[in-house]
Tab-separated table of C-alpha atoms in Angstrom:
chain	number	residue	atom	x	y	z
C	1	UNK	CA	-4.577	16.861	-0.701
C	2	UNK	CA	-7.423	18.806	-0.197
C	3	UNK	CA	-8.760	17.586	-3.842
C	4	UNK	CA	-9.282	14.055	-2.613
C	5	UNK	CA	-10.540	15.607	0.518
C	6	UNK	CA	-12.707	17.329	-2.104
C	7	UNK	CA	-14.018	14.097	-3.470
C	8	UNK	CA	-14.522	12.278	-0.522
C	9	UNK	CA	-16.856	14.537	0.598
C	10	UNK	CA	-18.918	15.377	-2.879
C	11	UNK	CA	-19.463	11.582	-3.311
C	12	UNK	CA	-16.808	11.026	-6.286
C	13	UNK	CA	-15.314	7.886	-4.481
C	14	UNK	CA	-16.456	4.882	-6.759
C	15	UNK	CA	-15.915	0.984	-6.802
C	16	UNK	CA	-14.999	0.051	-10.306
C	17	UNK	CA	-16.661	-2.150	-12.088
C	18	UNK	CA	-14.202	-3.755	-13.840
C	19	UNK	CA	-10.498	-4.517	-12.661
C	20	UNK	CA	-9.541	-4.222	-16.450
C	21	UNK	CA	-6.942	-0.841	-16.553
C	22	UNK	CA	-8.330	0.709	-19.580
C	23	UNK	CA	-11.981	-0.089	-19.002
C	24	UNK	CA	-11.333	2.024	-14.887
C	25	UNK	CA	-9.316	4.742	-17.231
C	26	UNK	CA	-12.630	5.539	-19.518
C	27	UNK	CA	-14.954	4.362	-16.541
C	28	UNK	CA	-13.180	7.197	-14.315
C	29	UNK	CA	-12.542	9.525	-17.664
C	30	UNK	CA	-16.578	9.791	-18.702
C	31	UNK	CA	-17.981	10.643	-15.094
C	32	UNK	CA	-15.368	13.637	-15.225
C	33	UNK	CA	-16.945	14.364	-19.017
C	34	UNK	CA	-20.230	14.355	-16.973
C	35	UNK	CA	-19.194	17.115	-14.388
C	36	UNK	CA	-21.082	20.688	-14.961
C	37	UNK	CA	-17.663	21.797	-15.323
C	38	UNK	CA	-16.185	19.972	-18.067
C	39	UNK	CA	-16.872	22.254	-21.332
C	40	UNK	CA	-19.669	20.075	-23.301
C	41	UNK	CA	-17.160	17.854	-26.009
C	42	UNK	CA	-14.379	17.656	-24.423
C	43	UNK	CA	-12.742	14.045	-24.672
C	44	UNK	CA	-11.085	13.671	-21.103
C	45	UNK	CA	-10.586	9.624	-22.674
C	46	UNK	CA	-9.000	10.577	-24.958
C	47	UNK	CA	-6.369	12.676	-23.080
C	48	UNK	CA	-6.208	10.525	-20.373
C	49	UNK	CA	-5.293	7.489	-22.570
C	50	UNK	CA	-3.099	9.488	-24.925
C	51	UNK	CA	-1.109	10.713	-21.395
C	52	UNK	CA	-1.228	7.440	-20.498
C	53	UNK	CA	0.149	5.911	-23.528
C	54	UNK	CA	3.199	8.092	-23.209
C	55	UNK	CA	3.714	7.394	-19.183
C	56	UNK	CA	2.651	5.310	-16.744
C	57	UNK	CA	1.090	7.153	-14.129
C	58	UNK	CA	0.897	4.561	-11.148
C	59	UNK	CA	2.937	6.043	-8.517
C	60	UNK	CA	3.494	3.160	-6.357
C	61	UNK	CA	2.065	0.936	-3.540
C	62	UNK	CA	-1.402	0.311	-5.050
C	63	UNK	CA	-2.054	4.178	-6.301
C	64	UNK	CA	-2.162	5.608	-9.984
C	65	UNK	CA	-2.667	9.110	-10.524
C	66	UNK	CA	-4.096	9.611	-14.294
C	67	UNK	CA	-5.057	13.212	-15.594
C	68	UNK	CA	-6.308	15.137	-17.961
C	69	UNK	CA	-5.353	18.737	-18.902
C	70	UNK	CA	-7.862	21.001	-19.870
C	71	UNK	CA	-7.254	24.055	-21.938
C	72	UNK	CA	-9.622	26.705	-19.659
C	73	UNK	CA	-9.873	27.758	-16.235
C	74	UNK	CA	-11.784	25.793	-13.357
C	75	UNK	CA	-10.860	24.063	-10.113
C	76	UNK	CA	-8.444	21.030	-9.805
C	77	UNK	CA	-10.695	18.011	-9.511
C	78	UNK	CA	-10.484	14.757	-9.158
C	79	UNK	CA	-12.538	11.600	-8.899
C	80	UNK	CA	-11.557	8.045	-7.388
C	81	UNK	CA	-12.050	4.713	-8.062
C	82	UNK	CA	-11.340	1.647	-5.945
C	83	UNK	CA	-10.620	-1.893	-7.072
C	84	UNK	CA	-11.380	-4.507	-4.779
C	85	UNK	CA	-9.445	-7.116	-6.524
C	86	UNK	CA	-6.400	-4.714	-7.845
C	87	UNK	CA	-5.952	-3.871	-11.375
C	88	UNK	CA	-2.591	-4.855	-13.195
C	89	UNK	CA	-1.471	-1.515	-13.811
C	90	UNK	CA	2.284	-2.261	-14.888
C	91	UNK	CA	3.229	-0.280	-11.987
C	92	UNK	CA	7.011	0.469	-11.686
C	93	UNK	CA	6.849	-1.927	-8.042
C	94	UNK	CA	4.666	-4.495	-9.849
C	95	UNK	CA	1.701	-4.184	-7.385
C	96	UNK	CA	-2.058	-4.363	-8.395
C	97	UNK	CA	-3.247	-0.931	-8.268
C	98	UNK	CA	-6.332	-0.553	-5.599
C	99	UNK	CA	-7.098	3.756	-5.674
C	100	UNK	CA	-7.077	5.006	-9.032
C	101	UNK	CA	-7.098	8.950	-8.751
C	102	UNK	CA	-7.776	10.770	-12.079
C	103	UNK	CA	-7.352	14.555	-11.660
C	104	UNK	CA	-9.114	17.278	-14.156
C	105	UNK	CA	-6.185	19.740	-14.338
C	106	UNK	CA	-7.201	23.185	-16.356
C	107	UNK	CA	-4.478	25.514	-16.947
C	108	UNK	CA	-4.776	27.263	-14.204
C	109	UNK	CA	-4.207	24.381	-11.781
C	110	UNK	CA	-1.303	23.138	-12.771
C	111	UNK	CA	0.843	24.159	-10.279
C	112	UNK	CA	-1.828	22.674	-7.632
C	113	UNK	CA	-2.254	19.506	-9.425
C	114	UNK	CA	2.019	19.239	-9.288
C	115	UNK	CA	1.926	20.171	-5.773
C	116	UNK	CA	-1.066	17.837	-4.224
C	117	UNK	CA	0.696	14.749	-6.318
C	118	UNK	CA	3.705	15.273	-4.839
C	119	UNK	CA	2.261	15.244	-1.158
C	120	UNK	CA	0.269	12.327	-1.958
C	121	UNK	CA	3.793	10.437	-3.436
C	122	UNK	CA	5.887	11.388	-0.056
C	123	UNK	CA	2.745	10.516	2.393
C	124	UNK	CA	2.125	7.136	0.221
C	125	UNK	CA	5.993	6.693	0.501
C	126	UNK	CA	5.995	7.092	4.246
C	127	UNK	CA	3.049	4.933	4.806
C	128	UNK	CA	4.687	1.932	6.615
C	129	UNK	CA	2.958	-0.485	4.466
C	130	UNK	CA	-0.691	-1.649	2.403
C	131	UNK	CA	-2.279	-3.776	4.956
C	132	UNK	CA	-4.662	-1.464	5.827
C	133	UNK	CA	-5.674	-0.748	1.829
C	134	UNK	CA	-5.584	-4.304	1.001
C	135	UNK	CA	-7.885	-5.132	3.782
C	136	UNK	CA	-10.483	-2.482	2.940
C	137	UNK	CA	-13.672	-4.660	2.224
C	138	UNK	CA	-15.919	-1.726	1.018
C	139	UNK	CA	-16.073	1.895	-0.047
C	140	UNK	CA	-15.963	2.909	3.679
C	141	UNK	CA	-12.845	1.558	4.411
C	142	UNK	CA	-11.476	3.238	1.713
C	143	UNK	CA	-12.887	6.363	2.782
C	144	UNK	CA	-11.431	5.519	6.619
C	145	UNK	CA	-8.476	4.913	4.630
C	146	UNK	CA	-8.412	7.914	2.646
C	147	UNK	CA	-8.577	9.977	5.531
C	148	UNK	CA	-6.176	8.733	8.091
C	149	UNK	CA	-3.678	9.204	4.648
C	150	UNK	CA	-5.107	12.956	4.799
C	151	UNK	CA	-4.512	13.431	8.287
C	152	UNK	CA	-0.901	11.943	7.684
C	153	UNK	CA	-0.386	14.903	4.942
C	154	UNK	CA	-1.176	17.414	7.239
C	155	UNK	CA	0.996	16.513	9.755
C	156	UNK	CA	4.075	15.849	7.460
C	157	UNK	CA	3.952	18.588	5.059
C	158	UNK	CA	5.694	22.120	5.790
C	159	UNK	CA	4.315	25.015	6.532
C	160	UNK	CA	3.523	26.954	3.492
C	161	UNK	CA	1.592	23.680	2.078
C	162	UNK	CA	-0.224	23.393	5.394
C	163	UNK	CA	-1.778	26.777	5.067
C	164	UNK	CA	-3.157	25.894	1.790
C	165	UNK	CA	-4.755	23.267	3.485
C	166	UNK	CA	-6.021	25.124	5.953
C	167	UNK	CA	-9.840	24.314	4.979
C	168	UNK	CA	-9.329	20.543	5.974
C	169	UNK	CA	-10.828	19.456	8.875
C	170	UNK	CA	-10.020	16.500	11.500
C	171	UNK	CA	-11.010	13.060	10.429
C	172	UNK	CA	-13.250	13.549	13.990
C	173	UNK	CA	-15.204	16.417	12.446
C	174	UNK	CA	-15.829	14.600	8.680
C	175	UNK	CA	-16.603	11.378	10.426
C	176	UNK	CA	-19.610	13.324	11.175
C	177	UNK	CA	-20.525	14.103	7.214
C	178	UNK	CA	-23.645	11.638	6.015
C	179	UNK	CA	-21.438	9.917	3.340
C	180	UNK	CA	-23.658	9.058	-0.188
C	181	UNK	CA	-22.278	6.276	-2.580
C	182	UNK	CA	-22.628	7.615	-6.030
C	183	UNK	CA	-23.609	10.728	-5.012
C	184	UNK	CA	-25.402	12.826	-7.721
C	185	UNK	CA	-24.350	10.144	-10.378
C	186	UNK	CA	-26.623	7.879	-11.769
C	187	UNK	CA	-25.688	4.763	-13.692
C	188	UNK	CA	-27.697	2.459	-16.025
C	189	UNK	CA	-26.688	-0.839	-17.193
C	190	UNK	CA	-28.188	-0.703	-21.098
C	191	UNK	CA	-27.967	-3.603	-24.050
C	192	UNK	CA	-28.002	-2.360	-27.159
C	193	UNK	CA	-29.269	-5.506	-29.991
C	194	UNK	CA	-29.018	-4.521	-33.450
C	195	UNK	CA	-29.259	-6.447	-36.813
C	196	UNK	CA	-26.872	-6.067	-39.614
C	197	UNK	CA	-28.637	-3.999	-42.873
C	198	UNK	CA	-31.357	-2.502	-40.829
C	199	UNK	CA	-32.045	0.859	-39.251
C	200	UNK	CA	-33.892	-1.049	-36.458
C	201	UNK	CA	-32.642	-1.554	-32.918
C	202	UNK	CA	-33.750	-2.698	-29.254
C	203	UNK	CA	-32.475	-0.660	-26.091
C	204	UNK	CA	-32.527	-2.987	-22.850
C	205	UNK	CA	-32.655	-0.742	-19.546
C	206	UNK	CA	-34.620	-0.535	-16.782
C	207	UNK	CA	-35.090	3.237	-17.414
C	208	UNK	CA	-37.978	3.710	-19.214
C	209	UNK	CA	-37.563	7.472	-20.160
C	210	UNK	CA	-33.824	6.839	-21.058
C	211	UNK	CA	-34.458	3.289	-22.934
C	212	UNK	CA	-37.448	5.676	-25.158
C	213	UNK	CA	-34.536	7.882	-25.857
C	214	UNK	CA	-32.309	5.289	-27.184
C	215	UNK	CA	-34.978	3.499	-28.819
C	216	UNK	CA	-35.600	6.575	-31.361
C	217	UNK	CA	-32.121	7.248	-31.647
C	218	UNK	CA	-31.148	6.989	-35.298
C	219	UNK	CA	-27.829	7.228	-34.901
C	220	UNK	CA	-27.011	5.177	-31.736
C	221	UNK	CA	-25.789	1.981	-33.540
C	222	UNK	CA	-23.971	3.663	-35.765
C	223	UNK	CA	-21.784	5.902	-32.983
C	224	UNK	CA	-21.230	2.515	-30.465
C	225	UNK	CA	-19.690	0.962	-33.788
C	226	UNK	CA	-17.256	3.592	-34.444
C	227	UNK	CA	-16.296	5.224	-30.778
C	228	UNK	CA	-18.153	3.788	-28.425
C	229	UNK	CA	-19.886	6.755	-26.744
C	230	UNK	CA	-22.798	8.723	-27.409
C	231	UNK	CA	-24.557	11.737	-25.967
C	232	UNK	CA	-28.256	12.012	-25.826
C	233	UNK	CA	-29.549	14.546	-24.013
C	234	UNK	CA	-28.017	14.612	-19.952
C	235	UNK	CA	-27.066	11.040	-20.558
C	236	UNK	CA	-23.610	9.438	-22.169
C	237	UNK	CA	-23.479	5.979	-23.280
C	238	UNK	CA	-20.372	4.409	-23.071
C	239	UNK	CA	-19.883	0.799	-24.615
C	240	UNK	CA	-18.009	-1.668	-22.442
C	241	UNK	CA	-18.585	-4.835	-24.390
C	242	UNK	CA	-19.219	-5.636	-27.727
C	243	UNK	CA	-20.707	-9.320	-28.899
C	244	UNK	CA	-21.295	-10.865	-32.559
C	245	UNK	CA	-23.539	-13.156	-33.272
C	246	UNK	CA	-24.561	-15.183	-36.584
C	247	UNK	CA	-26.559	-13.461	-39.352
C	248	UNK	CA	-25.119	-10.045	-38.563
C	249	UNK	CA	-26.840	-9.441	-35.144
C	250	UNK	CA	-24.747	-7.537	-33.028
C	251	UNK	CA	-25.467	-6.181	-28.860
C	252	UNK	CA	-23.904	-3.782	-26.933
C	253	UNK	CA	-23.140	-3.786	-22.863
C	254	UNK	CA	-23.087	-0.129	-21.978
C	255	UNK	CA	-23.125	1.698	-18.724
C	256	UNK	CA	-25.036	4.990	-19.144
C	257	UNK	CA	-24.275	7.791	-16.849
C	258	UNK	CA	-25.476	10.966	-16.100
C	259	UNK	CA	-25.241	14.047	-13.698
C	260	UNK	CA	-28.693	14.297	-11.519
C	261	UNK	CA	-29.855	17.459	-10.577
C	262	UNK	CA	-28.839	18.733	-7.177
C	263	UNK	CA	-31.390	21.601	-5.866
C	264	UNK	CA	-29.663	21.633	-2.674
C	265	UNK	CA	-26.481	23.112	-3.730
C	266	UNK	CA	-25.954	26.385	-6.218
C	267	UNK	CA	-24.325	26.447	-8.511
C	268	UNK	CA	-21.516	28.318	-9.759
């Protein structure tokens, strides 16, 4: 589980905005699109929600482990998203999924990815019950959560698997880690109002530099109509809501999202 561990500590621990299951899937899906390490293009939505389609990947007691594979060589990620409320999932056991765990799984990780999931199912399994996830009231429950399951793992697993997880530490020493919500991620709420016939459209945001971008966009309208996303420059738009109105005007909720810059760390 040292992939989680991973993600606790990098910041990739999110509250989802919406407790709709496909909305969380491309939610969780485009901030993995936005990782330096996803090759530029590649449609983790798309291969999340075609895996998806074919298999239900909620593993029981409030957890759902979606994933995309990726046809090159990196590092098993993963990023997680929490849902206050629960999300009906159509797990197996009929609960409302809470932790939503999407893994990036290149080809050279899939014995890792295989491995880790398993741990996680037998430590979720042995878990004596969801009390302690249901009550979480905020993302640092989750992560107190997340890390007495971690500690848990460590203890039960044998002994081969425990020296591949030798890196962990004790929840005493991450306690001490300076936790950041969102991390290096940046997110911007943007409403998109366009008119039908014309060329001409509005960007709402609060970002001045990214609503100047959108505003000279040609093409914007014209990609949120057809797929929903679009790239400009470090920033991806991805449409969440789309509402007609009389006379062909049209607007678009989107969440844009984008990777900041992070001096403080090199990179690989």
């Amino acid at each position: 589980m040292d992939t989680i561990l991973d993600a606790i500590q990098e910041g990739r621990l999110f509250e989802l905005p919406e407790n709709d299951k496909w909305h969380a899937l491309q939610f969780l899906a485009h901030i993995i699109e936005a990782f330096p390490e996803t090759t530029a293009g590649t449609d983790v939505v798309g291969l999340v929600a075609k895996r998806e389609e074919a298999t239900n990947t909620a593993i029981g007691k409030g957890w759902a482990c979606p994933h995309a594979r990726l046809s090159y060589e990196e590092d098993l990620m993963c990023v997680i998203g929490w849902s206050p409320k629960g999300i009906d999932y159509g797990a197996p056991d009929g609960i409302p999924v809470s932790l939503v765990v999407m893994y990036m799984v290149p080809d050279n990780q899939r014995n890792h990815y295989l491995r880790e999931v398993s741990i996680l199912a037998k430590t979720i399994d042995a878990q004596p019950g969801l009390e302690k996830l249901c009550q979480a009231k905020n993302l640092d429950d989750v992560r107190h959560y997340l890390l007495d399951l971690v500690e848990t793992a460590k203890g039960a697993v044998g002994p081969d698997a425990r020296a591949k997880m030798i890196r962990l530490q004790t929840r005493e020493t991450l306690e001490k880690f300076s936790f950041r919500d969102l991390s290096n991620l940046i997110c911007e709420p943007v409403t998109l109002v366009a008119a039908a016939g014309s060329a001409l459209h509005i960007a709402l945001t609060q970002n001045g530099e990214l609503a100047e971008r959108l505003d000279s966009a040609s093409d914007v309208i014209e990609k949120m109509a057809a797929v929903g996303v679009y790239q400009t420059g470090d920033w991806r738009l991805l449409r969440r809501a789309t509402v007609n109105y009389p006379g062909g005007r049209v607007t678009y909720d989107c969440l844009a999202i984008k990777i900041a810059k992070d001096n403080s760390r090199g990179g690989k």
